[in-house]
């Protein structure tokens, strides 16, 4: 492990995180908010820390896959550690663990909150809270489409269409190029959403905040009642649309913007994503119309919104779905596991993995009938190599294993069975609201300190596709 | 598919099932029970049906793997269909679906019951109810140690120690030899249990019944309060011991009886099985001592019994564990998934699979760190081929998938979330009692008719290691 180079880059990450604090700081300055001093202090500490690290620990241009794992994992951790400063120094959140939970929940685009009264926060801090999700979303897109494929994780390089950007062999230039292109797409779609939300009646401040958290499938809101606070079908529709877009592979958006809007319908993962969300929405709408809402319009509006919100792992709410039927809740729980498309900002296991898992189970059945036949999993017109399939299957196994262990830990800390399952699934899948006592109108404030740290670990684990973090716990990783 | 040969053998199975009814029939005759006529009618119908089928559909000695799948799957189904006769014709159970549920639950050694008052049944019928579990257990041992390995399922042939019996190439003689040896072991241990239970204070009738259902890890009892009815530490200890034995690979018992009692401790699966049950028991005892029982002895007695009962997928109860903490319940739920050892009468995913799953996830992590290294899963001193690992991973995937779908269906039929999860896990894992409204002091009587059929399907699916049944749904299976 070339630790110096890793630390140097972490310093740069901290530095840029500090620079990004200029946005809420500028806002607080213009609006003359009481939070100005606290934000300024956070900005100074973060920027200086980054600079000091960069100055005293010199790195070389010698990043390999190993260092990549370390940078990504510790990068997310460092951002979450320094990201707490605006909350703590403005007095918005008192305890460190709560601020850390909120910040990690932000950077991992989870959206789980410990705040009982969101609206009491200074607006500059609210902006910071939304912005960390947007930054987290940016990080994830680059991570899943540029960095992880080079680290050989997720297997995106083999079964997905080509990622935009020039093909160089060198690690850094390619990441930079891809990042630029995809961030362009991300910023563009974000801009459109801000305009549309403003037109539909949100204040500019709210429109910016919700765009930040929507594009990242994060789900933090500036309102205690989340999107439900606006009680507006127009805002529901726009938000649903952009959550749906944020859950799609961003290379598809790039290609669509390049003049090929039909590319979506040639992408198997997109079609499956659309199909699953559609089927879940239809069922839940029917179920809700029969049991909970008198008006078919209301049933549809609430059901579509909530299915897409949970399915894309955003986590906004317009309805308290823990009052819905057990079946609707279990379907939402299933959607939490499926998550968004690979290369989107969505969490969960990712639709492409679910698709490969289903295909591989059919292949195994075929093999049982014809033991001598050579069958392989097809994706489009490509055969997926067996080691990719093994990796996806092992990912599923690890995901379920970590989910189960976390649920057991949560129950040990006093949560009931349904809440334990909900909290675990919602954090490892980066959704935010879960079931039971961590449901849509509740929050994570009541979880004991130890439980908050466990859930933060789960959020980061889930966000970084498990392997990126888990390899760090191996002895052989640290050798050389 | 050589359908005639399959049907011929199914006829033979039905015939022998009928013959086995002579045991409860003889009992009813001696004890002059009112159920005599009903049992006699069931006996005549079953034996005649078997004979007629065998006479009119002639089979040849041409059984291949394909026919093996069909015989096993339809064999279990046919036994469950004819096994209802003693219940229906004695008037012990009124509705067909209930009798079918009870019988399938018996033959799959699940132990889920629809009876509200077990003790009201005539004793001959109770004996039949216990006996079908014992027959199911016999079937499972032969299935998992002789038939499935030849069908290439479960991979037992590759990673398990040799199965006793001469090595012939012909299908039938080998199965017969292995069956004889293992049944000998099964009968011998059953005999010992009967004697011990009698000594500990059970009536001979109860001792025979409980031995039948214990050795099969079935869990049907002649008492409404299950083993808890005896309120005897001695009976608890004997039952715990024999449940534990029934959850072990029967080839190990065979080798131990052949003069090598240390073979258990050389078997990795056994050690892991012992370790998991031990750890679960320790935790649950501590948890119960703190929260539920004042006396450490009582806490230990109840916790050991219940952990072993659920962990071996037997399902006897001496305590209403749904009053225990959420953590203890979630641990029991986890044990339901793990199940017993391969080659035992236990259900669930089987310990050896769990072990391979854990090992394979470590291997995948290693591969992430050293992408070029060739690492394989080791079991003892053997390397497990990748296609076996894929099969085990796909098994896990299918298991979890079927579990989730069944839970959603159960919730749709009106069960709450915890009960839905419990019913699904308890039926696919062949445990019996689940959580919530299908917990230890409840039963499955209240499940709607459709739900009962779904659960029966799950029991058979789980009992026959998924693949055996699922391949029947493939078109290509039926060709040729």
PDB file of C-alpha atoms in Angstrom, chain A residues 68-256:
ATOM      1  CA  UNK A  68      -8.051   3.113  -5.460  1.00  0.00           C
ATOM      2  CA  UNK A  69      -9.995   1.029  -2.919  1.00  0.00           C
ATOM      3  CA  UNK A  70      -8.391   2.887  -0.031  1.00  0.00           C
ATOM      4  CA  UNK A  71      -8.962   6.343  -1.537  1.00  0.00           C
ATOM      5  CA  UNK A  72     -12.613   5.659  -2.251  1.00  0.00           C
ATOM      6  CA  UNK A  73     -13.409   4.126   1.149  1.00  0.00           C
ATOM      7  CA  UNK A  74     -11.460   6.608   3.236  1.00  0.00           C
ATOM      8  CA  UNK A  75     -12.537   9.429   0.942  1.00  0.00           C
ATOM      9  CA  UNK A  76     -16.161   8.822   1.835  1.00  0.00           C
ATOM     10  CA  UNK A  77     -15.273   8.491   5.485  1.00  0.00           C
ATOM     11  CA  UNK A  78     -13.191  11.702   5.491  1.00  0.00           C
ATOM     12  CA  UNK A  79     -15.902  13.680   3.713  1.00  0.00           C
ATOM     13  CA  UNK A  80     -18.368  12.465   6.334  1.00  0.00           C
ATOM     14  CA  UNK A  81     -15.993  13.431   9.143  1.00  0.00           C
ATOM     15  CA  UNK A  82     -15.270  16.954   7.860  1.00  0.00           C
ATOM     16  CA  UNK A  83     -18.805  17.406   6.583  1.00  0.00           C
ATOM     17  CA  UNK A  84     -20.045  17.431  10.189  1.00  0.00           C
ATOM     18  CA  UNK A  85     -18.372  20.787  10.866  1.00  0.00           C
ATOM     19  CA  UNK A  86     -21.115  23.047   9.466  1.00  0.00           C
ATOM     20  CA  UNK A  87     -23.679  21.190  11.584  1.00  0.00           C
ATOM     21  CA  UNK A  88     -21.621  21.259  14.775  1.00  0.00           C
ATOM     22  CA  UNK A  89     -20.097  24.737  14.499  1.00  0.00           C
ATOM     23  CA  UNK A  90     -23.423  26.442  13.772  1.00  0.00           C
ATOM     24  CA  UNK A  91     -24.978  24.607  16.702  1.00  0.00           C
ATOM     25  CA  UNK A  92     -27.531  22.997  14.378  1.00  0.00           C
ATOM     26  CA  UNK A  93     -26.803  19.532  15.727  1.00  0.00           C
ATOM     27  CA  UNK A  94     -25.391  19.102  19.217  1.00  0.00           C
ATOM     28  CA  UNK A  95     -23.868  15.660  19.395  1.00  0.00           C
ATOM     29  CA  UNK A  96     -21.038  14.421  17.213  1.00  0.00           C
ATOM     30  CA  UNK A  97     -22.611  11.047  16.521  1.00  0.00           C
ATOM     31  CA  UNK A  98     -25.821  12.661  15.295  1.00  0.00           C
ATOM     32  CA  UNK A  99     -23.947  15.077  13.029  1.00  0.00           C
ATOM     33  CA  UNK A 100     -21.805  12.218  11.744  1.00  0.00           C
ATOM     34  CA  UNK A 101     -24.875  10.093  11.064  1.00  0.00           C
ATOM     35  CA  UNK A 102     -26.589  12.952   9.222  1.00  0.00           C
ATOM     36  CA  UNK A 103     -23.471  13.745   7.169  1.00  0.00           C
ATOM     37  CA  UNK A 104     -22.657  10.156   6.264  1.00  0.00           C
ATOM     38  CA  UNK A 105     -26.311   9.683   5.387  1.00  0.00           C
ATOM     39  CA  UNK A 106     -25.888  12.704   3.104  1.00  0.00           C
ATOM     40  CA  UNK A 107     -22.684  11.735   1.322  1.00  0.00           C
ATOM     41  CA  UNK A 108     -23.910   8.176   0.816  1.00  0.00           C
ATOM     42  CA  UNK A 109     -27.148   9.702  -0.603  1.00  0.00           C
ATOM     43  CA  UNK A 110     -29.096   7.660   1.922  1.00  0.00           C
ATOM     44  CA  UNK A 111     -31.274  10.365   3.398  1.00  0.00           C
ATOM     45  CA  UNK A 112     -31.814   8.839   6.827  1.00  0.00           C
ATOM     46  CA  UNK A 113     -32.075  11.706   9.306  1.00  0.00           C
ATOM     47  CA  UNK A 114     -31.780  12.233  13.035  1.00  0.00           C
ATOM     48  CA  UNK A 115     -33.422  15.672  12.896  1.00  0.00           C
ATOM     49  CA  UNK A 116     -36.738  16.011  14.674  1.00  0.00           C
ATOM     50  CA  UNK A 117     -37.399  19.489  13.359  1.00  0.00           C
ATOM     51  CA  UNK A 118     -35.696  20.062  10.034  1.00  0.00           C
ATOM     52  CA  UNK A 119     -37.334  23.435   9.481  1.00  0.00           C
ATOM     53  CA  UNK A 120     -35.650  24.857  12.591  1.00  0.00           C
ATOM     54  CA  UNK A 121     -32.224  24.665  10.931  1.00  0.00           C
ATOM     55  CA  UNK A 122     -30.638  27.849   9.529  1.00  0.00           C
ATOM     56  CA  UNK A 123     -31.101  27.982   5.767  1.00  0.00           C
ATOM     57  CA  UNK A 124     -27.366  27.962   5.037  1.00  0.00           C
ATOM     58  CA  UNK A 125     -27.035  24.715   6.966  1.00  0.00           C
ATOM     59  CA  UNK A 126     -30.048  23.253   5.173  1.00  0.00           C
ATOM     60  CA  UNK A 127     -28.342  24.114   1.909  1.00  0.00           C
ATOM     61  CA  UNK A 128     -25.171  22.360   3.069  1.00  0.00           C
ATOM     62  CA  UNK A 129     -27.235  19.340   4.078  1.00  0.00           C
ATOM     63  CA  UNK A 130     -28.734  19.112   0.596  1.00  0.00           C
ATOM     64  CA  UNK A 131     -25.455  19.889  -1.107  1.00  0.00           C
ATOM     65  CA  UNK A 132     -23.592  16.985   0.489  1.00  0.00           C
ATOM     66  CA  UNK A 133     -26.098  14.653  -1.123  1.00  0.00           C
ATOM     67  CA  UNK A 134     -25.508  16.282  -4.497  1.00  0.00           C
ATOM     68  CA  UNK A 135     -21.750  15.903  -4.041  1.00  0.00           C
ATOM     69  CA  UNK A 136     -22.266  12.308  -2.932  1.00  0.00           C
ATOM     70  CA  UNK A 137     -24.282  11.687  -6.088  1.00  0.00           C
ATOM     71  CA  UNK A 138     -21.499  13.124  -8.241  1.00  0.00           C
ATOM     72  CA  UNK A 139     -19.032  10.897  -6.440  1.00  0.00           C
ATOM     73  CA  UNK A 140     -21.149   7.835  -7.012  1.00  0.00           C
ATOM     74  CA  UNK A 141     -21.551   8.393 -10.731  1.00  0.00           C
ATOM     75  CA  UNK A 142     -17.823   8.714 -11.225  1.00  0.00           C
ATOM     76  CA  UNK A 143     -17.210   5.855  -8.856  1.00  0.00           C
ATOM     77  CA  UNK A 144     -19.533   3.418 -10.564  1.00  0.00           C
ATOM     78  CA  UNK A 145     -18.810   4.421 -14.158  1.00  0.00           C
ATOM     79  CA  UNK A 146     -15.134   5.297 -14.054  1.00  0.00           C
ATOM     80  CA  UNK A 147     -13.341   4.056 -10.951  1.00  0.00           C
ATOM     81  CA  UNK A 148     -14.967   0.749  -9.980  1.00  0.00           C
ATOM     82  CA  UNK A 149     -14.793  -0.757 -13.483  1.00  0.00           C
ATOM     83  CA  UNK A 150     -11.038  -0.201 -13.385  1.00  0.00           C
ATOM     84  CA  UNK A 151     -10.867  -1.874 -10.003  1.00  0.00           C
ATOM     85  CA  UNK A 152     -12.686  -4.834 -11.491  1.00  0.00           C
ATOM     86  CA  UNK A 153     -15.729  -4.468  -9.252  1.00  0.00           C
ATOM     87  CA  UNK A 154     -19.326  -4.724 -10.278  1.00  0.00           C
ATOM     88  CA  UNK A 155     -18.265  -6.051 -13.634  1.00  0.00           C
ATOM     89  CA  UNK A 156     -19.695  -2.989 -15.359  1.00  0.00           C
ATOM     90  CA  UNK A 157     -16.793  -2.991 -17.813  1.00  0.00           C
ATOM     91  CA  UNK A 158     -17.924  -6.300 -19.230  1.00  0.00           C
ATOM     92  CA  UNK A 159     -21.616  -6.280 -19.578  1.00  0.00           C
ATOM     93  CA  UNK A 160     -22.492  -2.622 -19.889  1.00  0.00           C
ATOM     94  CA  UNK A 161     -22.309  -0.488 -22.989  1.00  0.00           C
ATOM     95  CA  UNK A 162     -19.150   1.531 -23.297  1.00  0.00           C
ATOM     96  CA  UNK A 163     -18.647   4.345 -20.881  1.00  0.00           C
ATOM     97  CA  UNK A 164     -18.117   7.725 -22.579  1.00  0.00           C
ATOM     98  CA  UNK A 165     -14.648   9.203 -22.588  1.00  0.00           C
ATOM     99  CA  UNK A 166     -11.426   8.575 -24.457  1.00  0.00           C
ATOM    100  CA  UNK A 167      -9.822   5.197 -23.966  1.00  0.00           C
ATOM    101  CA  UNK A 168      -6.434   5.676 -22.430  1.00  0.00           C
ATOM    102  CA  UNK A 169      -4.562   3.133 -20.427  1.00  0.00           C
ATOM    103  CA  UNK A 170      -3.525   5.571 -17.756  1.00  0.00           C
ATOM    104  CA  UNK A 171      -5.823   5.606 -14.744  1.00  0.00           C
ATOM    105  CA  UNK A 172      -6.164   9.287 -13.937  1.00  0.00           C
ATOM    106  CA  UNK A 173      -6.715  10.975 -17.316  1.00  0.00           C
ATOM    107  CA  UNK A 174      -9.518   8.590 -18.179  1.00  0.00           C
ATOM    108  CA  UNK A 175     -11.248   9.078 -14.860  1.00  0.00           C
ATOM    109  CA  UNK A 176     -10.966  12.841 -15.348  1.00  0.00           C
ATOM    110  CA  UNK A 177     -12.432  12.758 -18.824  1.00  0.00           C
ATOM    111  CA  UNK A 178     -15.312  10.491 -17.886  1.00  0.00           C
ATOM    112  CA  UNK A 179     -15.984  12.527 -14.794  1.00  0.00           C
ATOM    113  CA  UNK A 180     -16.185  15.772 -16.779  1.00  0.00           C
ATOM    114  CA  UNK A 181     -18.657  14.371 -19.279  1.00  0.00           C
ATOM    115  CA  UNK A 182     -20.911  12.759 -16.694  1.00  0.00           C
ATOM    116  CA  UNK A 183     -20.849  15.723 -14.351  1.00  0.00           C
ATOM    117  CA  UNK A 184     -21.891  17.849 -17.304  1.00  0.00           C
ATOM    118  CA  UNK A 185     -24.928  15.631 -17.750  1.00  0.00           C
ATOM    119  CA  UNK A 186     -25.619  15.675 -14.001  1.00  0.00           C
ATOM    120  CA  UNK A 187     -25.399  19.480 -13.809  1.00  0.00           C
ATOM    121  CA  UNK A 188     -27.553  19.919 -16.908  1.00  0.00           C
ATOM    122  CA  UNK A 189     -30.370  17.695 -15.650  1.00  0.00           C
ATOM    123  CA  UNK A 190     -30.131  19.352 -12.244  1.00  0.00           C
ATOM    124  CA  UNK A 191     -30.516  22.761 -13.886  1.00  0.00           C
ATOM    125  CA  UNK A 192     -33.646  21.639 -15.694  1.00  0.00           C
ATOM    126  CA  UNK A 193     -35.133  20.275 -12.489  1.00  0.00           C
ATOM    127  CA  UNK A 194     -34.541  23.523 -10.596  1.00  0.00           C
ATOM    128  CA  UNK A 195     -36.358  25.474 -13.306  1.00  0.00           C
ATOM    129  CA  UNK A 196     -39.275  23.050 -13.412  1.00  0.00           C
ATOM    130  CA  UNK A 197     -39.692  22.907  -9.634  1.00  0.00           C
ATOM    131  CA  UNK A 198     -39.634  26.714  -9.527  1.00  0.00           C
ATOM    132  CA  UNK A 199     -42.301  26.887 -12.225  1.00  0.00           C
ATOM    133  CA  UNK A 200     -44.445  24.387 -10.335  1.00  0.00           C
ATOM    134  CA  UNK A 201     -44.498  26.679  -7.347  1.00  0.00           C
ATOM    135  CA  UNK A 202     -41.501  25.930  -5.138  1.00  0.00           C
ATOM    136  CA  UNK A 203     -39.382  28.791  -3.857  1.00  0.00           C
ATOM    137  CA  UNK A 204     -35.987  28.993  -5.557  1.00  0.00           C
ATOM    138  CA  UNK A 205     -34.329  27.947  -2.307  1.00  0.00           C
ATOM    139  CA  UNK A 206     -36.503  24.843  -1.990  1.00  0.00           C
ATOM    140  CA  UNK A 207     -36.141  24.067  -5.681  1.00  0.00           C
ATOM    141  CA  UNK A 208     -32.347  24.093  -5.424  1.00  0.00           C
ATOM    142  CA  UNK A 209     -32.346  22.006  -2.263  1.00  0.00           C
ATOM    143  CA  UNK A 210     -34.739  19.406  -3.584  1.00  0.00           C
ATOM    144  CA  UNK A 211     -32.912  19.208  -6.885  1.00  0.00           C
ATOM    145  CA  UNK A 212     -29.691  18.538  -5.005  1.00  0.00           C
ATOM    146  CA  UNK A 213     -31.248  15.706  -3.042  1.00  0.00           C
ATOM    147  CA  UNK A 214     -33.416  14.368  -5.876  1.00  0.00           C
ATOM    148  CA  UNK A 215     -30.656  14.035  -8.475  1.00  0.00           C
ATOM    149  CA  UNK A 216     -28.568  12.180  -5.902  1.00  0.00           C
ATOM    150  CA  UNK A 217     -31.540   9.926  -5.012  1.00  0.00           C
ATOM    151  CA  UNK A 218     -30.738  11.178  -1.536  1.00  0.00           C
ATOM    152  CA  UNK A 219     -34.070  12.299  -0.222  1.00  0.00           C
ATOM    153  CA  UNK A 220     -33.208  14.991   2.329  1.00  0.00           C
ATOM    154  CA  UNK A 221     -35.886  17.662   2.282  1.00  0.00           C
ATOM    155  CA  UNK A 222     -36.084  21.164   3.730  1.00  0.00           C
ATOM    156  CA  UNK A 223     -39.528  20.328   5.060  1.00  0.00           C
ATOM    157  CA  UNK A 224     -40.463  18.137   8.000  1.00  0.00           C
ATOM    158  CA  UNK A 225     -43.198  16.581   5.876  1.00  0.00           C
ATOM    159  CA  UNK A 226     -40.821  16.044   2.940  1.00  0.00           C
ATOM    160  CA  UNK A 227     -42.386  16.579  -0.511  1.00  0.00           C
ATOM    161  CA  UNK A 228     -45.766  15.957   1.122  1.00  0.00           C
ATOM    162  CA  UNK A 229     -45.503  19.459   2.597  1.00  0.00           C
ATOM    163  CA  UNK A 230     -46.285  21.074  -0.755  1.00  0.00           C
ATOM    164  CA  UNK A 231     -49.430  19.030  -1.290  1.00  0.00           C
ATOM    165  CA  UNK A 232     -49.102  19.700  -5.007  1.00  0.00           C
ATOM    166  CA  UNK A 233     -49.718  17.200  -7.786  1.00  0.00           C
ATOM    167  CA  UNK A 234     -47.439  19.214 -10.089  1.00  0.00           C
ATOM    168  CA  UNK A 235     -44.495  19.070  -7.702  1.00  0.00           C
ATOM    169  CA  UNK A 236     -45.180  15.372  -7.119  1.00  0.00           C
ATOM    170  CA  UNK A 237     -45.081  14.714 -10.862  1.00  0.00           C
ATOM    171  CA  UNK A 238     -41.881  16.670 -11.496  1.00  0.00           C
ATOM    172  CA  UNK A 239     -40.184  15.075  -8.506  1.00  0.00           C
ATOM    173  CA  UNK A 240     -41.293  11.578  -9.530  1.00  0.00           C
ATOM    174  CA  UNK A 241     -39.950  12.159 -13.042  1.00  0.00           C
ATOM    175  CA  UNK A 242     -36.549  13.328 -11.847  1.00  0.00           C
ATOM    176  CA  UNK A 243     -36.220  10.607  -9.226  1.00  0.00           C
ATOM    177  CA  UNK A 244     -36.912   8.167 -12.041  1.00  0.00           C
ATOM    178  CA  UNK A 245     -34.262   9.846 -14.226  1.00  0.00           C
ATOM    179  CA  UNK A 246     -31.727   9.835 -11.401  1.00  0.00           C
ATOM    180  CA  UNK A 247     -32.181   6.081 -11.035  1.00  0.00           C
ATOM    181  CA  UNK A 248     -31.103   5.475 -14.655  1.00  0.00           C
ATOM    182  CA  UNK A 249     -27.540   4.816 -15.837  1.00  0.00           C
ATOM    183  CA  UNK A 250     -26.090   8.248 -16.639  1.00  0.00           C
ATOM    184  CA  UNK A 251     -24.315   7.014 -19.753  1.00  0.00           C
ATOM    185  CA  UNK A 252     -27.794   6.539 -21.228  1.00  0.00           C
ATOM    186  CA  UNK A 253     -28.635  10.180 -20.491  1.00  0.00           C
ATOM    187  CA  UNK A 254     -25.352  11.157 -22.101  1.00  0.00           C
ATOM    188  CA  UNK A 255     -26.159   9.212 -25.223  1.00  0.00           C
ATOM    189  CA  UNK A 256     -29.697  10.544 -25.313  1.00  0.00           C
TER     190      UNK A 256
END
